Coordinates of C-alpha atoms and ligand atoms in Angstrom, one line a residue:
Q25 CA -13.7 -10.8 -15.5
S26 CA -16.6 -10.5 -12.7
I27 CA -16.2 -12.8 -10.1
I28 CA -19.5 -11.5 -8.8
E29 CA -22.5 -9.5 -11.0
L30 CA -25.2 -8.2 -9.4
R31 CA -28.4 -7.2 -12.2
R32 CA -31.2 -5.0 -11.1
V33 CA -30.9 -6.1 -7.3
F34 CA -34.0 -4.9 -5.2
K35 CA -34.5 -5.3 -1.8
S36 CA -37.5 -3.6 0.5
Y37 CA -38.4 -4.5 4.2
S38 CA -42.0 -4.0 5.0
P39 CA -41.8 -1.5 8.2
S40 CA -43.6 -3.9 10.2
T41 CA -41.3 -6.8 10.4
G42 CA -38.5 -4.7 11.5
K43 CA -38.0 -3.0 15.2
K44 CA -41.3 -1.8 15.8
L45 CA -40.9 1.6 18.0
F46 CA -44.6 3.2 17.4
S47 CA -47.8 1.1 16.4
R48 CA -47.8 3.5 13.8
E49 CA -44.9 2.3 11.9
E50 CA -47.3 -0.6 10.8
N51 CA -48.8 2.4 8.1
K52 CA -45.6 3.1 6.9
P53 CA -44.7 1.8 3.3
P54 CA -41.7 -0.6 3.0
V55 CA -38.3 0.2 3.1
N56 CA -36.0 -0.2 -0.3
A57 CA -33.0 -1.3 1.5
L58 CA -31.7 -2.3 -2.3
D59 CA -33.0 -0.3 -4.8
D60 CA -32.2 -1.1 -8.3
I61 CA -28.5 -2.3 -7.8
S62 CA -26.2 -3.6 -10.7
L63 CA -22.6 -4.1 -10.1
Q64 CA -20.0 -5.7 -11.5
I65 CA -16.4 -6.7 -8.8
T66 CA -13.5 -8.0 -10.1
A67 CA -11.4 -11.0 -9.0
G68 CA -8.6 -9.4 -6.6
E69 CA -10.3 -6.7 -5.9
I70 CA -10.9 -4.7 -2.3
F71 CA -14.1 -3.3 -3.0
V72 CA -15.7 -1.2 -0.4
I73 CA -19.0 -0.4 -0.2
V74 CA -19.7 2.8 2.0
G75 CA -22.3 4.9 3.4
L76 CA -24.2 6.2 6.5
S77 CA -25.7 3.9 8.7
G78 CA -29.5 2.2 7.3
S79 CA -28.1 3.1 4.0
G80 CA -28.0 -0.6 2.8
K81 CA -24.7 -1.2 3.1
S82 CA -24.8 -4.6 4.9
T83 CA -27.8 -5.7 3.2
L84 CA -26.1 -5.3 0.1
L85 CA -23.3 -7.6 1.2
R86 CA -25.4 -10.1 2.5
T87 CA -27.1 -10.6 -0.4
L88 CA -23.3 -11.3 -2.2
N89 CA -24.0 -14.9 -0.2
F90 CA -27.5 -14.8 -0.2
L91 CA -27.8 -14.7 3.6
I92 CA -30.4 -12.3 2.3
Q93 CA -32.1 -12.9 -0.4
P94 CA -32.9 -10.4 -2.8
G95 CA -36.6 -9.4 -3.3
S96 CA -35.9 -9.0 -7.4
G97 CA -33.1 -9.4 -9.5
D98 CA -29.9 -11.6 -10.1
V99 CA -26.8 -12.4 -8.0
L100 CA -24.2 -14.3 -10.1
F101 CA -21.1 -16.0 -8.5
Q102 CA -18.8 -16.9 -11.1
G103 CA -21.3 -16.7 -13.9
Q104 CA -23.6 -18.8 -11.9
A105 CA -27.2 -17.3 -10.4
L106 CA -27.1 -18.1 -6.7
G107 CA -30.9 -18.1 -6.7
S108 CA -30.4 -21.3 -9.3
L109 CA -28.3 -23.6 -6.3
N110 CA -30.5 -25.3 -3.8
A111 CA -29.7 -25.0 -0.2
R112 CA -26.8 -27.7 0.3
E113 CA -25.2 -26.3 -3.0
M114 CA -25.2 -22.9 -1.1
I115 CA -24.4 -23.4 1.7
E116 CA -21.3 -25.4 0.5
L117 CA -20.5 -22.4 -1.7
R118 CA -20.7 -20.2 1.7
R119 CA -18.4 -22.8 3.3
S120 CA -15.9 -23.0 0.5
Q121 CA -15.9 -19.6 -1.4
I122 CA -17.2 -17.2 0.4
G123 CA -15.9 -16.3 3.7
M124 CA -17.3 -13.6 6.0
V125 CA -15.9 -11.4 8.7
F126 CA -18.6 -9.8 11.4
Q127 CA -18.0 -6.4 13.3
S128 CA -18.6 -8.7 16.4
F129 CA -16.1 -11.6 16.0
A130 CA -18.9 -14.4 15.9
L131 CA -16.1 -16.3 17.8
F132 CA -17.1 -19.9 19.4
D133 CA -16.1 -19.5 23.2
E134 CA -15.7 -22.2 24.2
R135 CA -12.8 -23.4 21.7
T136 CA -9.6 -22.4 21.5
V137 CA -8.1 -19.7 19.3
L138 CA -6.6 -22.8 17.5
D139 CA -9.8 -24.6 17.4
N140 CA -11.8 -21.7 16.5
V141 CA -9.9 -21.0 13.3
A142 CA -9.7 -25.1 12.5
F143 CA -13.5 -25.0 13.0
G144 CA -13.9 -24.3 9.2
L145 CA -12.4 -27.4 7.9
E146 CA -13.9 -29.3 10.0
V147 CA -16.9 -30.3 7.6
S148 CA -14.5 -30.6 4.7
G149 CA -13.1 -34.1 5.8
V150 CA -9.7 -32.7 6.4
S151 CA -8.2 -34.6 9.1
R152 CA -7.2 -33.0 12.6
D153 CA -3.5 -32.8 12.0
E154 CA -4.1 -31.1 8.8
R155 CA -6.5 -28.9 10.1
H156 CA -4.5 -27.9 13.3
K157 CA -1.5 -27.2 10.6
R158 CA -3.2 -25.3 8.3
A159 CA -4.6 -23.4 11.4
H160 CA -1.3 -22.8 13.0
A161 CA -0.2 -21.5 9.7
M162 CA -2.7 -19.2 9.2
L163 CA -2.8 -17.7 13.1
E164 CA 1.2 -17.4 12.0
K165 CA 0.2 -14.9 9.3
V166 CA -2.1 -12.9 11.9
G167 CA 0.5 -13.2 14.3
L168 CA -1.0 -15.2 16.8
A169 CA 0.5 -18.3 16.5
H170 CA 1.7 -17.8 20.3
V171 CA -2.2 -17.7 21.9
A172 CA -3.5 -20.5 19.6
A173 CA -4.5 -22.3 22.9
Q174 CA -6.0 -19.4 24.9
Y175 CA -9.7 -18.8 24.3
P176 CA -11.1 -15.7 22.9
H177 CA -12.3 -14.3 25.9
Q178 CA -8.7 -13.8 26.9
L179 CA -8.0 -11.6 23.7
S180 CA -8.2 -8.2 23.1
G181 CA -10.6 -7.2 20.8
G182 CA -8.2 -6.7 18.3
M183 CA -6.7 -10.1 18.8
Q184 CA -10.5 -11.5 18.4
Q185 CA -10.9 -9.9 15.6
R186 CA -7.6 -11.5 13.9
V187 CA -8.4 -14.9 14.9
G188 CA -12.0 -14.4 12.7
L189 CA -9.9 -13.0 9.7
A190 CA -7.6 -16.3 10.1
R191 CA -10.7 -18.5 10.8
A192 CA -12.2 -17.0 7.3
L193 CA -8.9 -17.4 5.5
V194 CA -8.2 -21.0 6.7
V195 CA -10.2 -22.6 4.2
N196 CA -8.6 -20.2 1.0
P197 CA -12.4 -18.6 -0.1
A198 CA -12.3 -16.8 -3.1
V199 CA -14.2 -14.2 -1.8
L200 CA -13.8 -12.6 1.6
L201 CA -16.8 -10.6 3.2
M202 CA -15.9 -7.9 5.8
D203 CA -19.3 -6.2 7.6
E204 CA -17.7 -3.0 9.4
A205 CA -15.1 -5.6 10.7
F206 CA -13.1 -3.3 12.6
S207 CA -15.3 -0.5 13.4
A208 CA -15.8 -2.0 16.7
L209 CA -12.0 -1.7 17.3
D210 CA -10.1 1.3 19.1
P211 CA -8.2 3.5 16.4
I212 CA -4.6 2.3 16.6
I213 CA -6.1 -1.5 16.8
R214 CA -7.9 -0.6 13.5
R215 CA -4.8 1.4 11.7
D216 CA -3.6 -2.2 12.4
M217 CA -5.6 -4.5 11.1
Q218 CA -6.0 -2.2 8.1
S219 CA -2.6 -2.8 7.3
L220 CA -2.6 -6.5 8.3
L221 CA -5.3 -6.9 5.6
L222 CA -3.2 -4.7 3.0
V223 CA -0.6 -7.0 3.7
L224 CA -2.4 -10.4 3.5
Q225 CA -4.1 -9.3 -0.1
A226 CA -0.4 -8.5 -1.2
E227 CA 0.9 -11.7 -0.6
Q228 CA -2.5 -13.5 -2.0
Q229 CA -5.0 -11.3 -4.1
R230 CA -8.3 -12.5 -3.2
T231 CA -11.4 -10.6 -3.8
V232 CA -12.8 -8.7 -0.6
V233 CA -16.4 -7.1 -0.6
F234 CA -15.3 -4.4 2.4
V235 CA -18.3 -2.6 4.5
T236 CA -17.8 0.3 6.2
H237 CA -19.6 4.0 7.4
D238 CA -15.7 5.3 7.4
M239 CA -14.7 7.4 4.1
E240 CA -11.1 7.3 5.4
E241 CA -10.9 3.5 6.1
A242 CA -12.9 3.3 2.6
L243 CA -10.0 5.6 0.6
R244 CA -7.4 3.6 2.6
L245 CA -8.6 0.0 1.5
G246 CA -10.3 0.6 -1.8
T247 CA -9.0 -0.5 -5.2
R248 CA -12.7 0.4 -5.6
I249 CA -15.2 2.2 -3.6
A250 CA -18.6 2.5 -3.8
I251 CA -20.7 4.9 -2.4
M252 CA -24.1 3.8 -0.9
E253 CA -27.2 6.3 -0.3
E254 CA -30.9 5.2 0.4
G255 CA -30.7 1.9 -1.3
K256 CA -28.8 3.7 -4.1
L257 CA -25.2 3.2 -5.7
V258 CA -24.7 6.8 -6.5
Q259 CA -20.7 6.9 -7.1
V260 CA -18.5 3.9 -7.9
G261 CA -14.7 4.3 -9.1
T262 CA -11.3 4.4 -7.9
P263 CA -9.8 6.5 -4.5
E264 CA -8.5 8.7 -7.1
N265 CA -12.3 9.1 -8.9
I266 CA -13.8 9.5 -5.5
I267 CA -11.3 12.0 -4.2
N268 CA -11.5 14.3 -7.4
A269 CA -15.7 14.1 -8.0
P270 CA -17.0 17.4 -8.2
Ligands
ADP329 P1 -26.7 -0.1 6.7 O1 -25.9 -1.6 6.6 O2 -26.1 0.7 5.9 O3 -26.9 0.4 8.4 P2 -29.2 -2.0 6.9 O4 -28.4 -2.9 5.2 O5 -28.7 -2.4 7.7 O6 -28.2 -0.5 6.3 O7 -30.5 -1.1 6.6 C1 -31.5 -0.6 5.2 C2 -32.6 -0.1 5.6 O8 -33.4 -1.4 6.0 C3 -32.5 0.6 7.0 O9 -33.6 1.4 6.8 C4 -33.0 -0.9 7.8 O10 -33.6 0.0 8.8 C5 -33.8 -1.2 7.2 N1 -33.7 -3.4 7.5 C6 -32.6 -3.8 7.4 N2 -32.9 -5.4 8.2 C7 -34.6 -5.1 8.6 C8 -34.6 -6.0 8.7 N3 -34.8 -7.3 9.2 N4 -36.4 -5.8 8.7 C9 -36.5 -4.2 8.5 N5 -35.9 -2.9 8.0 C10 -34.6 -3.9 7.9
ADP330 P1 -23.3 -6.6 14.3 O1 -22.6 -5.9 12.9 O2 -24.6 -6.0 15.0 O3 -21.8 -6.4 15.3 P2 -22.1 -8.8 13.2 O4 -22.4 -8.2 11.5 O5 -21.6 -9.2 13.7 O6 -23.2 -7.7 14.2 O7 -23.5 -9.7 12.7 C1 -24.8 -10.2 12.3 C2 -25.9 -11.1 11.8 O8 -24.7 -12.0 11.4 C3 -26.5 -11.7 13.4 O9 -27.8 -11.9 13.1 C4 -25.7 -13.4 13.4 O10 -26.8 -13.9 13.9 C5 -25.1 -13.5 12.5 N1 -24.1 -14.4 12.0 C6 -23.0 -14.1 12.6 N2 -22.0 -15.3 12.7 C7 -22.2 -15.7 11.6 C8 -21.8 -16.9 10.9 N3 -20.7 -17.5 11.0 N4 -22.5 -17.3 9.6 C9 -23.8 -16.7 9.7 N5 -24.3 -15.7 10.1 C10 -23.9 -15.3 11.4

């Protein structure tokens, strides 16, 4: 059964609300960032959305937790339409069920690595000792227990993104959204991070939705791959399907 479902989702941006380079862009038609997307994601899969820059991947990912609201259509999480949730319920869902990892890490520089990871548990009424215990266990899983007391700026990019991953996973969310999460990393570190994600996934199958512009990464990580072009999903299938497609 699908954990996430999109039904005929559209999202357009009027060019005047975006970054304006030339005043004549005022007269351009709206951009269809999402153009009639229907999609079902099954629990436990790594669903990779791949496409060129500007094809709508990030917009699609952000509609899955309503950081971006679709112009029309429905997004369902475990059968429930996100549009029917109130603001408090939406925040609670993001906090406890749908974790997110960003390309730019988005860590808190003034907090230690341990406190960055424990942060996700702070609002859930978990005691301080228990937060630190769980954060430590999560840091061990990503191979960073030895830098728990350090600050993000003291770490390499790859290590910072391990912290980002640990922070998202410590609350044990059903779904993990990853937006070009490894794209800023050096190739070798990037490969390590891909391996880490696959190891974590083998231990505990979570639903991962992974956005990348890199087909090689998509083929390595994806149990299914969706190819996006100009706001549309032009192909969805297993890596084998994608490789063998005409
Ligand atoms: P991708 O993640 O594949 O690079 P995006 O989802 O970021 O694609 O963008 C899809 C399209 O929507 C692009 O044409 C982009 O310029 C446009 N777009 C994205 N966000 C905005 C915004 N806030 N305002 C205006 N246009 C936007
Ligand atoms: P980029 O792809 O340019 O590196 P990111 O994907 O890291 O950027 O982040 C893009 C957007 O996500 C930013 O506008 C930022 O404000 C927002 N963002 C970053 N961290 C969080 C967070 N923890 N929760 C919600 N939004 C966030």
